[in-house]
PDB file of C-alpha atoms and ligand atoms in Angstrom:
ATOM      1  CA  MET A  97      29.599  -5.505  20.844  1.00 44.00           C
ATOM      2  CA  SER A  98      28.081  -2.324  22.251  1.00 45.00           C
ATOM      3  CA  ALA A  99      26.491  -2.315  25.685  1.00 51.00           C
ATOM      4  CA  GLY A 100      23.282  -0.788  24.340  1.00 72.00           C
ATOM      5  CA  LYS A 101      20.051  -2.534  23.638  1.00 91.00           C
ATOM      6  CA  ILE A 102      19.881  -4.911  20.728  1.00 97.00           C
ATOM      7  CA  THR A 103      17.976  -3.457  17.797  1.00 98.00           C
ATOM      8  CA  ILE A 104      16.038  -5.612  15.363  1.00 98.00           C
ATOM      9  CA  LEU A 105      14.563  -4.340  12.108  1.00 98.00           C
ATOM     10  CA  HIS A 106      11.447  -6.182  10.982  1.00 98.00           C
ATOM     11  CA  VAL A 107      10.411  -5.736   7.359  1.00 97.00           C
ATOM     12  CA  GLU A 108       6.878  -7.050   6.866  1.00 96.00           C
ATOM     13  CA  ASP A 109       3.727  -5.800   5.171  1.00 96.00           C
ATOM     14  CA  ASN A 110       1.257  -7.863   7.185  1.00 94.00           C
ATOM     15  CA  TYR A 111       0.012  -5.886  10.160  1.00 95.00           C
ATOM     16  CA  GLU A 112      -0.844  -8.891  12.322  1.00 94.00           C
ATOM     17  CA  ASN A 113       2.598 -10.365  11.849  1.00 94.00           C
ATOM     18  CA  LEU A 114       4.186  -7.016  12.665  1.00 96.00           C
ATOM     19  CA  VAL A 115       2.241  -6.789  15.914  1.00 97.00           C
ATOM     20  CA  LEU A 116       2.897 -10.389  16.970  1.00 96.00           C
ATOM     21  CA  ILE A 117       6.628 -10.152  16.392  1.00 97.00           C
ATOM     22  CA  ARG A 118       6.808  -6.686  17.962  1.00 98.00           C
ATOM     23  CA  ARG A 119       5.203  -8.018  21.134  1.00 97.00           C
ATOM     24  CA  LEU A 120       7.488 -11.030  21.290  1.00 97.00           C
ATOM     25  CA  LEU A 121      10.669  -9.058  20.638  1.00 97.00           C
ATOM     26  CA  GLN A 122       9.768  -6.324  23.098  1.00 97.00           C
ATOM     27  CA  PHE A 123       8.892  -8.933  25.710  1.00 97.00           C
ATOM     28  CA  TYR A 124      12.414 -10.308  25.395  1.00 96.00           C
ATOM     29  CA  GLY A 125      13.890  -6.831  25.715  1.00 96.00           C
ATOM     30  CA  TYR A 126      14.790  -6.028  22.132  1.00 97.00           C
ATOM     31  CA  ASP A 127      14.340  -2.654  20.472  1.00 97.00           C
ATOM     32  CA  VAL A 128      12.137  -3.063  17.404  1.00 98.00           C
ATOM     33  CA  LEU A 129      12.136  -1.022  14.205  1.00 98.00           C
ATOM     34  CA  GLU A 130       9.524  -1.727  11.563  1.00 98.00           C
ATOM     35  CA  ALA A 131       9.065  -1.149   7.857  1.00 98.00           C
ATOM     36  CA  ASP A 132       6.157  -2.376   5.763  1.00 96.00           C
ATOM     37  CA  ASN A 133       7.970  -1.909   2.471  1.00 95.00           C
ATOM     38  CA  VAL A 134      11.490  -1.830   1.093  1.00 94.00           C
ATOM     39  CA  SER A 135      11.776   1.954   0.713  1.00 95.00           C
ATOM     40  CA  LYS A 136      10.944   2.451   4.399  1.00 97.00           C
ATOM     41  CA  ALA A 137      13.465  -0.234   5.290  1.00 96.00           C
ATOM     42  CA  VAL A 138      16.153   1.521   3.234  1.00 95.00           C
ATOM     43  CA  LYS A 139      15.320   4.835   4.895  1.00 97.00           C
ATOM     44  CA  ILE A 140      15.832   3.253   8.322  1.00 97.00           C
ATOM     45  CA  LEU A 141      19.029   1.496   7.253  1.00 96.00           C
ATOM     46  CA  LYS A 142      20.528   4.814   6.135  1.00 95.00           C
ATOM     47  CA  GLN A 143      20.269   6.027   9.733  1.00 97.00           C
ATOM     48  CA  ILE A 144      20.583   2.950  11.910  1.00 96.00           C
ATOM     49  CA  LYS A 145      22.551  -0.269  11.655  1.00 95.00           C
ATOM     50  CA  PRO A 146      20.400  -2.913  13.348  1.00 97.00           C
ATOM     51  CA  ASP A 147      21.853  -6.017  14.998  1.00 97.00           C
ATOM     52  CA  LEU A 148      19.497  -8.279  13.076  1.00 97.00           C
ATOM     53  CA  ILE A 149      17.011  -7.952  10.227  1.00 97.00           C
ATOM     54  CA  LEU A 150      13.878 -10.086   9.994  1.00 97.00           C
ATOM     55  CA  MET A 151      12.618 -10.013   6.427  1.00 95.00           C
ATOM     56  CA  ASP A 152       9.331 -11.017   4.872  1.00 93.00           C
ATOM     57  CA  ILE A 153       9.858 -12.347   1.355  1.00 87.00           C
ATOM     58  CA  ASN A 154       6.664 -11.156  -0.298  1.00 87.00           C
ATOM     59  CA  LEU A 155       6.510  -7.384  -0.031  1.00 91.00           C
ATOM     60  CA  PRO A 156       4.807  -4.780  -2.219  1.00 91.00           C
ATOM     61  CA  GLU A 157       6.908  -3.307  -5.045  1.00 88.00           C
ATOM     62  CA  ILE A 158      10.262  -4.897  -4.230  1.00 89.00           C
ATOM     63  CA  ASP A 159      10.570  -8.328  -2.625  1.00 89.00           C
ATOM     64  CA  GLY A 160      12.523  -9.043   0.533  1.00 90.00           C
ATOM     65  CA  ASP A 161      14.928 -11.344  -1.273  1.00 88.00           C
ATOM     66  CA  THR A 162      15.843  -8.584  -3.733  1.00 92.00           C
ATOM     67  CA  LEU A 163      16.579  -6.176  -0.879  1.00 93.00           C
ATOM     68  CA  THR A 164      18.566  -8.853   0.926  1.00 93.00           C
ATOM     69  CA  SER A 165      20.826  -9.598  -2.018  1.00 92.00           C
ATOM     70  CA  LYS A 166      21.447  -5.854  -2.395  1.00 93.00           C
ATOM     71  CA  LEU A 167      22.305  -5.488   1.292  1.00 93.00           C
ATOM     72  CA  LYS A 168      24.630  -8.468   1.132  1.00 92.00           C
ATOM     73  CA  SER A 169      26.513  -6.850  -1.753  1.00 93.00           C
ATOM     74  CA  ILE A 170      27.376  -3.818   0.432  1.00 93.00           C
ATOM     75  CA  PRO A 171      30.212  -4.484   2.919  1.00 92.00           C
ATOM     76  CA  TYR A 172      28.705  -2.160   5.557  1.00 90.00           C
ATOM     77  CA  PHE A 173      25.521  -4.239   5.694  1.00 92.00           C
ATOM     78  CA  ARG A 174      26.972  -7.656   4.966  1.00 91.00           C
ATOM     79  CA  GLU A 175      27.728  -8.358   8.607  1.00 89.00           C
ATOM     80  CA  ILE A 176      24.109  -7.929   9.722  1.00 94.00           C
ATOM     81  CA  PRO A 177      22.336 -11.298   9.837  1.00 95.00           C
ATOM     82  CA  VAL A 178      19.225 -11.223   7.662  1.00 95.00           C
ATOM     83  CA  VAL A 179      16.612 -13.838   8.450  1.00 95.00           C
ATOM     84  CA  ALA A 180      13.745 -14.613   6.095  1.00 92.00           C
ATOM     85  CA  ILE A 181      10.375 -14.996   7.695  1.00 90.00           C
ATOM     86  CA  THR A 182       8.550 -17.105   5.201  1.00 82.00           C
ATOM     87  CA  ALA A 183       4.996 -18.364   5.135  1.00 73.00           C
ATOM     88  CA  ASN A 184       5.701 -21.057   2.624  1.00 63.00           C
ATOM     89  CA  ALA A 185       7.855 -23.872   3.818  1.00 61.00           C
ATOM     90  CA  LEU A 186       8.171 -24.759   0.151  1.00 62.00           C
ATOM     91  CA  LYS A 187      11.576 -26.094  -0.738  1.00 66.00           C
ATOM     92  CA  GLY A 188      11.923 -23.707  -3.656  1.00 70.00           C
ATOM     93  CA  ASP A 189      11.363 -20.692  -1.454  1.00 66.00           C
ATOM     94  CA  ARG A 190      13.984 -21.823   1.001  1.00 67.00           C
ATOM     95  CA  GLU A 191      16.512 -22.285  -1.763  1.00 71.00           C
ATOM     96  CA  LYS A 192      15.633 -18.879  -3.154  1.00 67.00           C
ATOM     97  CA  SER A 193      16.170 -17.419   0.327  1.00 66.00           C
ATOM     98  CA  MET A 194      19.615 -18.918   0.628  1.00 70.00           C
ATOM     99  CA  LEU A 195      20.540 -17.714  -2.857  1.00 71.00           C
ATOM    100  CA  ALA A 196      19.513 -14.202  -1.922  1.00 78.00           C
ATOM    101  CA  GLY A 197      22.026 -14.344   0.919  1.00 86.00           C
ATOM    102  CA  PHE A 198      19.742 -14.799   3.883  1.00 90.00           C
ATOM    103  CA  ASP A 199      21.523 -16.114   6.943  1.00 91.00           C
ATOM    104  CA  GLY A 200      18.588 -18.327   7.797  1.00 89.00           C
ATOM    105  CA  TYR A 201      14.853 -18.463   7.961  1.00 88.00           C
ATOM    106  CA  ILE A 202      12.013 -18.687  10.429  1.00 91.00           C
ATOM    107  CA  GLU A 203       8.813 -20.293   9.272  1.00 87.00           C
ATOM    108  CA  LYS A 204       5.385 -18.755   9.604  1.00 86.00           C
ATOM    109  CA  PRO A 205       3.312 -19.339  11.590  1.00 88.00           C
ATOM    110  CA  ILE A 206       5.801 -18.264  14.252  1.00 92.00           C
ATOM    111  CA  ASP A 207       6.305 -20.806  17.046  1.00 94.00           C
ATOM    112  CA  VAL A 208       6.289 -18.501  20.065  1.00 95.00           C
ATOM    113  CA  ASP A 209       8.098 -21.062  22.219  1.00 96.00           C
ATOM    114  CA  LEU A 210      10.953 -21.508  19.758  1.00 96.00           C
ATOM    115  CA  PHE A 211      11.126 -17.868  18.682  1.00 97.00           C
ATOM    116  CA  PRO A 212      13.405 -16.445  21.426  1.00 97.00           C
ATOM    117  CA  ASP A 213      16.031 -19.162  20.888  1.00 97.00           C
ATOM    118  CA  GLN A 214      15.820 -18.707  17.122  1.00 96.00           C
ATOM    119  CA  ILE A 215      16.436 -14.971  17.515  1.00 97.00           C
ATOM    120  CA  GLN A 216      19.312 -15.537  19.929  1.00 96.00           C
ATOM    121  CA  SER A 217      21.002 -18.022  17.634  1.00 95.00           C
ATOM    122  CA  PHE A 218      20.798 -15.613  14.696  1.00 95.00           C
ATOM    123  CA  LEU A 219      22.171 -12.782  16.845  1.00 95.00           C
ATOM    124  CA  ASN A 220      25.085 -15.070  17.719  1.00 92.00           C
ATOM    125  CA  GLN A 221      25.993 -15.134  14.016  1.00 83.00           C
ATOM    126  CA  ARG A 222      26.871 -11.457  14.130  1.00 77.00           C
ATOM    127  CA  VAL A 223      30.382 -10.484  13.215  1.00 65.00           C
ATOM    128  CA  SER A 224      31.507  -8.447  16.216  1.00 57.00           C
TER     129      SER A 224
HETATM  130 MN1   MN B  89       4.179 -10.106   2.866  1.00 52.52          MN
END
């Protein structure tokens, strides 16, 4: 693992969620990259390999689960944990998330007390 700061890419089209998670992640010392759609996320991923990706499921144009299954089919990206941030705790959505290759999920609304431990545990899944 590199000695540099840990970088987290957050893909989310809801501005309030972007801001909340940005504040939390920055508070805990993480570097945050943001994309509000899949093409921006792909642009970032061509330049930077983040340590963790937080992914909204419902995005404009292409959904987060479609992007995630694509990323998981590419060896270079496969080792990055991808965590779904999902508003609907519906069982079907969770199953869909796991099928798409997500490494886990965090439910919206975000529990700010649990959030740092959730992030840490997903970072621990990284293949170093
Ligand atoms: Mn959304």
